[in-house]
Amino acid sequence: MKVLVAGANGKTGRQIVRLLAERGHEVRSMVRDEAQVPGQRDLGAEPVLADLEGEVRHTAEGCDAVIFAAGGGPGSGAAKKETVDRGGAEKLVEAAEAHGVRRYLMLSSQGVQAPEEGPEKMQPYLSAKARADERLLQSSLDYTIIRPGSLTNDPGTGHVTVNTELGERGEVSREDVALTFAVALDLPNTYHKTFELFSGETPVERALASI
Ligand code: NAP
């Protein structure tokens, strides 16, 4: 598949890009800094320069799927949560709709089902993510919303727990998150599903087949 990855230079995004390229997908990686282009090519992707706070509609043209793995980051304030975490994700939903891209996978977060119950400093983030997910749910796209626990840099195990009864908390490695995206990408039983993702004991393929 030809896949647009937003947040491709991020800690999770880079692993998603690498895995997709290894699996034979054609990856268009969205980066906002020319200096990131060679690194993306080394991972096997063809970069497109774009900023989620600007015009991004063209970046989805000709793609079969969009993966949103971008975010303003833990150091960013409420304004970036609005323009990147919510606004950027929504712009790419609209870009997918405009260009007939059917598939959209969202890197969401644990806690998004009830932002008001999260720690006060997390609420702008959780609320922005909730609205982005809601926009995707209301679209006509074949979406999958993946809500991982706290992300770690531990090596991947290839084993996870998926949870469709939302409201759990836990951890999961970025490498296992990336593998989950790569496997779910063309797995139709994950279409129109929202689930939490934690480290666990079940091979990713089996965990996803069960939802
Ligand atoms: P990360 O390393 O901070 O990567 C975020 C990426 O988004 C970066 O590559 C960044 O680009 C890009 N980005 C930011 N603003 C942009 C803009 N205006 N236009 C285009 N790209 C932009 O994040 P991560 O640790 O991999 O996490 C990915 C996401 O997972 C988070 O954003 C969050 O929503 C979600 N999540 C995180 C946790 C956690 O424990 N951290 C838990 C659950 C869910 P640059 O490289 O140019 O800065």
Short mmCIF file of C-alpha atoms and ligand atoms in Angstrom, two decimals:
data_model
loop_
_atom_site.label_atom_id
_atom_site.label_comp_id
_atom_site.label_asym_id
_atom_site.label_seq_id
_atom_site.Cartn_x
_atom_site.Cartn_y
_atom_site.Cartn_z
CA MET A 1 0.00 0.00 0.00
CA LYS A 2 1.06 3.61 -0.40
CA VAL A 3 0.96 5.08 3.10
CA LEU A 4 1.27 8.67 4.31
CA VAL A 5 2.84 8.79 7.79
CA ALA A 6 2.47 12.06 9.71
CA GLY A 7 4.94 12.42 12.57
CA ALA A 8 7.37 10.27 10.62
CA ASN A 9 10.41 11.72 12.37
CA GLY A 10 8.99 11.03 15.83
CA LYS A 11 10.20 8.30 18.14
CA THR A 12 7.25 6.09 17.24
CA GLY A 13 6.86 7.44 13.71
CA ARG A 14 10.37 6.42 12.69
CA GLN A 15 9.69 2.86 13.79
CA ILE A 16 6.41 2.80 11.90
CA VAL A 17 8.16 4.06 8.76
CA ARG A 18 10.93 1.49 9.05
CA LEU A 19 8.54 -1.43 9.58
CA LEU A 20 6.21 -0.42 6.75
CA ALA A 21 9.12 -0.08 4.34
CA GLU A 22 10.50 -3.46 5.43
CA ARG A 23 7.10 -4.99 4.74
CA GLY A 24 7.11 -3.69 1.19
CA HIS A 25 4.80 -0.71 1.59
CA GLU A 26 5.51 2.52 -0.24
CA VAL A 27 5.91 5.12 2.52
CA ARG A 28 5.41 8.85 2.08
CA SER A 29 6.79 10.32 5.28
CA MET A 30 5.68 13.79 6.32
CA VAL A 31 8.51 15.82 7.84
CA ARG A 32 8.77 19.54 8.40
CA ASP A 33 12.53 19.97 8.24
CA GLU A 34 14.67 19.45 5.14
CA ALA A 35 17.44 18.06 7.38
CA GLN A 36 15.19 15.05 8.18
CA VAL A 37 14.94 14.02 4.52
CA PRO A 38 18.11 11.86 4.26
CA GLY A 39 17.24 9.96 7.45
CA GLN A 40 13.79 9.16 6.08
CA ARG A 41 15.28 7.93 2.81
CA ASP A 42 17.61 5.70 4.81
CA LEU A 43 14.54 4.17 6.47
CA GLY A 44 13.13 3.42 3.03
CA ALA A 45 10.60 6.25 2.74
CA GLU A 46 10.05 9.05 0.27
CA PRO A 47 9.63 12.22 2.37
CA VAL A 48 7.19 15.05 1.75
CA LEU A 49 7.89 18.39 3.42
CA ALA A 50 4.80 19.74 5.17
CA ASP A 51 3.74 21.30 8.45
CA LEU A 52 0.51 20.20 10.11
CA GLU A 53 -0.07 23.79 11.19
CA GLY A 54 -0.09 24.79 7.51
CA GLU A 55 -1.47 23.37 4.27
CA VAL A 56 -1.29 19.57 4.16
CA ARG A 57 -4.16 18.48 1.94
CA HIS A 58 -1.90 17.63 -1.02
CA THR A 59 0.17 15.18 1.04
CA ALA A 60 -2.53 12.48 0.97
CA GLU A 61 -3.00 12.57 -2.80
CA GLY A 62 -2.44 9.17 -4.39
CA CYS A 63 -2.17 7.34 -1.05
CA ASP A 64 -4.12 4.26 0.07
CA ALA A 65 -3.80 4.98 3.79
CA VAL A 66 -2.89 7.65 6.32
CA ILE A 67 -1.22 7.01 9.67
CA PHE A 68 -1.33 9.90 12.12
CA ALA A 69 1.57 9.54 14.58
CA ALA A 70 2.34 13.24 15.10
CA GLY A 71 1.89 15.32 18.21
CA GLY A 72 2.97 18.60 19.72
CA GLY A 73 4.91 16.68 22.36
CA PRO A 74 4.90 16.71 26.15
CA GLY A 75 6.64 20.09 26.28
CA SER A 76 3.98 21.84 24.18
CA GLY A 77 1.18 23.99 25.53
CA ALA A 78 -2.56 23.95 24.94
CA ALA A 79 -2.25 25.93 21.69
CA LYS A 80 -0.17 23.20 20.00
CA LYS A 81 -2.57 20.54 21.26
CA GLU A 82 -5.22 22.41 19.29
CA THR A 83 -3.23 23.03 16.12
CA VAL A 84 -1.25 19.78 15.89
CA ASP A 85 -2.83 16.99 17.98
CA ARG A 86 -6.40 17.96 17.09
CA GLY A 87 -6.13 20.28 14.08
CA GLY A 88 -3.42 18.32 12.27
CA ALA A 89 -5.24 15.02 12.68
CA GLU A 90 -8.51 16.55 11.50
CA LYS A 91 -6.86 18.17 8.49
CA LEU A 92 -5.58 14.77 7.43
CA VAL A 93 -9.05 13.22 7.85
CA GLU A 94 -10.29 15.92 5.49
CA ALA A 95 -7.34 15.36 3.14
CA ALA A 96 -8.10 11.62 3.06
CA GLU A 97 -11.76 12.32 2.31
CA ALA A 98 -10.85 14.82 -0.41
CA HIS A 99 -8.48 12.40 -2.15
CA GLY A 100 -10.53 9.21 -1.74
CA VAL A 101 -8.07 7.62 0.70
CA ARG A 102 -10.16 5.00 2.50
CA ARG A 103 -7.89 3.89 5.34
CA TYR A 104 -6.86 5.99 8.37
CA LEU A 105 -5.04 4.79 11.47
CA MET A 106 -4.83 7.11 14.45
CA LEU A 107 -2.20 7.01 17.19
CA SER A 108 -4.42 8.09 20.05
CA SER A 109 -3.86 7.54 23.79
CA GLN A 110 -5.10 5.81 26.87
CA GLY A 111 -7.36 8.14 28.86
CA VAL A 112 -8.98 9.71 25.80
CA GLN A 113 -12.36 8.10 26.57
CA ALA A 114 -12.69 10.42 29.61
CA PRO A 115 -10.41 13.51 29.39
CA GLU A 116 -12.05 15.12 32.43
CA GLU A 117 -10.91 12.19 34.59
CA GLY A 118 -7.24 12.61 33.61
CA PRO A 119 -4.64 14.62 35.55
CA GLU A 120 -5.38 18.34 35.19
CA LYS A 121 -2.23 19.08 33.19
CA MET A 122 -3.09 16.30 30.73
CA GLN A 123 -6.63 17.47 30.08
CA PRO A 124 -5.95 19.85 27.15
CA TYR A 125 -4.05 17.02 25.43
CA LEU A 126 -6.64 14.34 26.16
CA SER A 127 -9.46 16.63 25.10
CA ALA A 128 -7.69 17.55 21.82
CA LYS A 129 -7.11 13.84 21.09
CA ALA A 130 -10.75 13.06 21.94
CA ARG A 131 -11.98 15.61 19.43
CA ALA A 132 -9.61 14.36 16.74
CA ASP A 133 -10.82 10.79 17.31
CA GLU A 134 -14.43 11.99 17.22
CA ARG A 135 -13.85 13.67 13.84
CA LEU A 136 -12.43 10.42 12.51
CA LEU A 137 -15.33 8.39 13.94
CA GLN A 138 -17.74 10.71 12.13
CA SER A 139 -15.93 10.32 8.82
CA SER A 140 -16.72 7.74 6.18
CA LEU A 141 -13.18 6.35 6.38
CA ASP A 142 -12.09 2.83 7.33
CA TYR A 143 -10.54 3.95 10.57
CA THR A 144 -8.66 2.21 13.36
CA ILE A 145 -8.05 4.18 16.54
CA ILE A 146 -5.20 2.75 18.61
CA ARG A 147 -4.87 4.05 22.16
CA PRO A 148 -1.56 2.94 23.68
CA GLY A 149 -0.52 3.23 27.28
CA SER A 150 2.55 5.25 28.29
CA LEU A 151 5.16 4.79 25.58
CA THR A 152 8.54 3.33 26.48
CA ASN A 153 11.75 2.86 24.52
CA ASP A 154 12.04 -0.76 25.63
CA PRO A 155 12.80 -3.26 22.88
CA GLY A 156 9.67 -4.67 21.28
CA THR A 157 8.51 -8.13 22.28
CA GLY A 158 5.98 -8.65 19.49
CA HIS A 159 3.46 -9.43 22.24
CA VAL A 160 0.70 -7.10 23.45
CA THR A 161 -2.68 -6.82 25.13
CA VAL A 162 -5.49 -5.13 23.22
CA ASN A 163 -8.49 -3.88 25.12
CA THR A 164 -11.77 -2.75 23.59
CA GLU A 165 -13.32 -2.14 27.03
CA LEU A 166 -11.77 1.32 27.26
CA GLY A 167 -10.47 2.75 30.53
CA GLU A 168 -7.42 0.65 31.46
CA ARG A 169 -3.94 2.06 32.04
CA GLY A 170 -0.49 0.64 31.37
CA GLU A 171 2.67 0.86 29.30
CA VAL A 172 3.78 -0.38 25.91
CA SER A 173 6.98 0.01 23.91
CA ARG A 174 7.05 2.24 20.86
CA GLU A 175 8.40 -0.70 18.88
CA ASP A 176 5.34 -2.83 19.74
CA VAL A 177 3.07 0.12 18.92
CA ALA A 178 4.75 0.41 15.52
CA LEU A 179 4.33 -3.31 14.88
CA THR A 180 0.65 -3.07 15.81
CA PHE A 181 0.16 -0.28 13.25
CA ALA A 182 2.02 -2.25 10.57
CA VAL A 183 -0.09 -5.36 11.14
CA ALA A 184 -3.42 -3.52 11.51
CA LEU A 185 -2.85 -1.49 8.34
CA ASP A 186 -4.35 -4.07 5.99
CA LEU A 187 -6.30 -6.18 8.48
CA PRO A 188 -9.99 -5.57 7.71
CA ASN A 189 -11.27 -6.83 11.07
CA THR A 190 -9.54 -3.83 12.69
CA TYR A 191 -11.55 -1.40 10.55
CA HIS A 192 -14.05 0.70 12.53
CA LYS A 193 -12.47 -0.32 15.82
CA THR A 194 -11.07 1.61 18.77
CA PHE A 195 -8.86 -0.21 21.24
CA GLU A 196 -6.26 0.34 23.94
CA LEU A 197 -2.84 -1.23 23.58
CA PHE A 198 -0.52 -2.37 26.37
CA SER A 199 2.44 -4.67 26.71
CA GLY A 200 1.24 -8.23 27.09
CA GLU A 201 1.56 -11.89 26.29
CA THR A 202 -0.34 -12.30 23.02
CA PRO A 203 1.43 -12.10 19.64
CA VAL A 204 0.36 -8.92 17.85
CA GLU A 205 -1.16 -10.80 14.90
CA ARG A 206 -3.29 -12.97 17.21
CA ALA A 207 -4.27 -10.04 19.45
CA LEU A 208 -5.49 -8.06 16.45
CA ALA A 209 -7.28 -11.01 14.88
CA SER A 210 -9.30 -11.35 18.09
CA ILE A 211 -10.88 -7.89 18.15
P1 NAP B 1 7.39 12.38 19.23
O1 NAP B 1 8.69 11.65 19.23
O2 NAP B 1 7.29 13.66 20.01
O3 NAP B 1 6.97 12.63 17.70
C1 NAP B 1 6.00 13.53 17.33
C2 NAP B 1 6.24 13.90 15.88
O4 NAP B 1 5.25 14.86 15.48
C3 NAP B 1 7.63 14.53 15.63
O5 NAP B 1 8.26 13.87 14.58
C4 NAP B 1 7.29 15.96 15.25
O6 NAP B 1 8.15 16.51 14.28
C5 NAP B 1 5.91 15.79 14.65
N1 NAP B 1 5.23 17.08 14.60
C6 NAP B 1 5.01 17.93 15.64
N2 NAP B 1 4.44 19.07 15.19
C7 NAP B 1 4.31 18.92 13.84
C8 NAP B 1 3.81 19.75 12.82
N3 NAP B 1 3.34 20.98 13.09
N4 NAP B 1 3.83 19.30 11.54
C9 NAP B 1 4.32 18.07 11.26
N5 NAP B 1 4.82 17.22 12.19
C10 NAP B 1 4.81 17.65 13.47
O7 NAP B 1 6.20 11.47 19.76
P2 NAP B 1 6.16 9.94 20.25
O8 NAP B 1 6.79 9.84 21.58
O9 NAP B 1 6.57 9.08 19.12
O10 NAP B 1 4.59 9.79 20.46
C11 NAP B 1 3.72 9.88 19.35
C12 NAP B 1 2.32 10.21 19.84
O11 NAP B 1 1.84 9.15 20.65
C13 NAP B 1 2.23 11.43 20.77
O12 NAP B 1 2.14 12.62 20.03
C14 NAP B 1 0.97 11.15 21.54
O13 NAP B 1 -0.15 11.72 20.90
C15 NAP B 1 0.82 9.64 21.50
N6 NAP B 1 0.96 9.01 22.81
C16 NAP B 1 2.06 9.26 23.58
C17 NAP B 1 2.21 8.63 24.83
C18 NAP B 1 3.46 8.81 25.65
O14 NAP B 1 3.60 8.13 26.70
N7 NAP B 1 4.39 9.66 25.23
C19 NAP B 1 1.21 7.78 25.28
C20 NAP B 1 0.10 7.53 24.47
C21 NAP B 1 -0.02 8.17 23.24
P3 NAP B 1 9.69 16.92 14.59
O15 NAP B 1 10.43 15.62 14.59
O16 NAP B 1 10.04 17.81 13.46
O17 NAP B 1 9.70 17.59 15.93
#
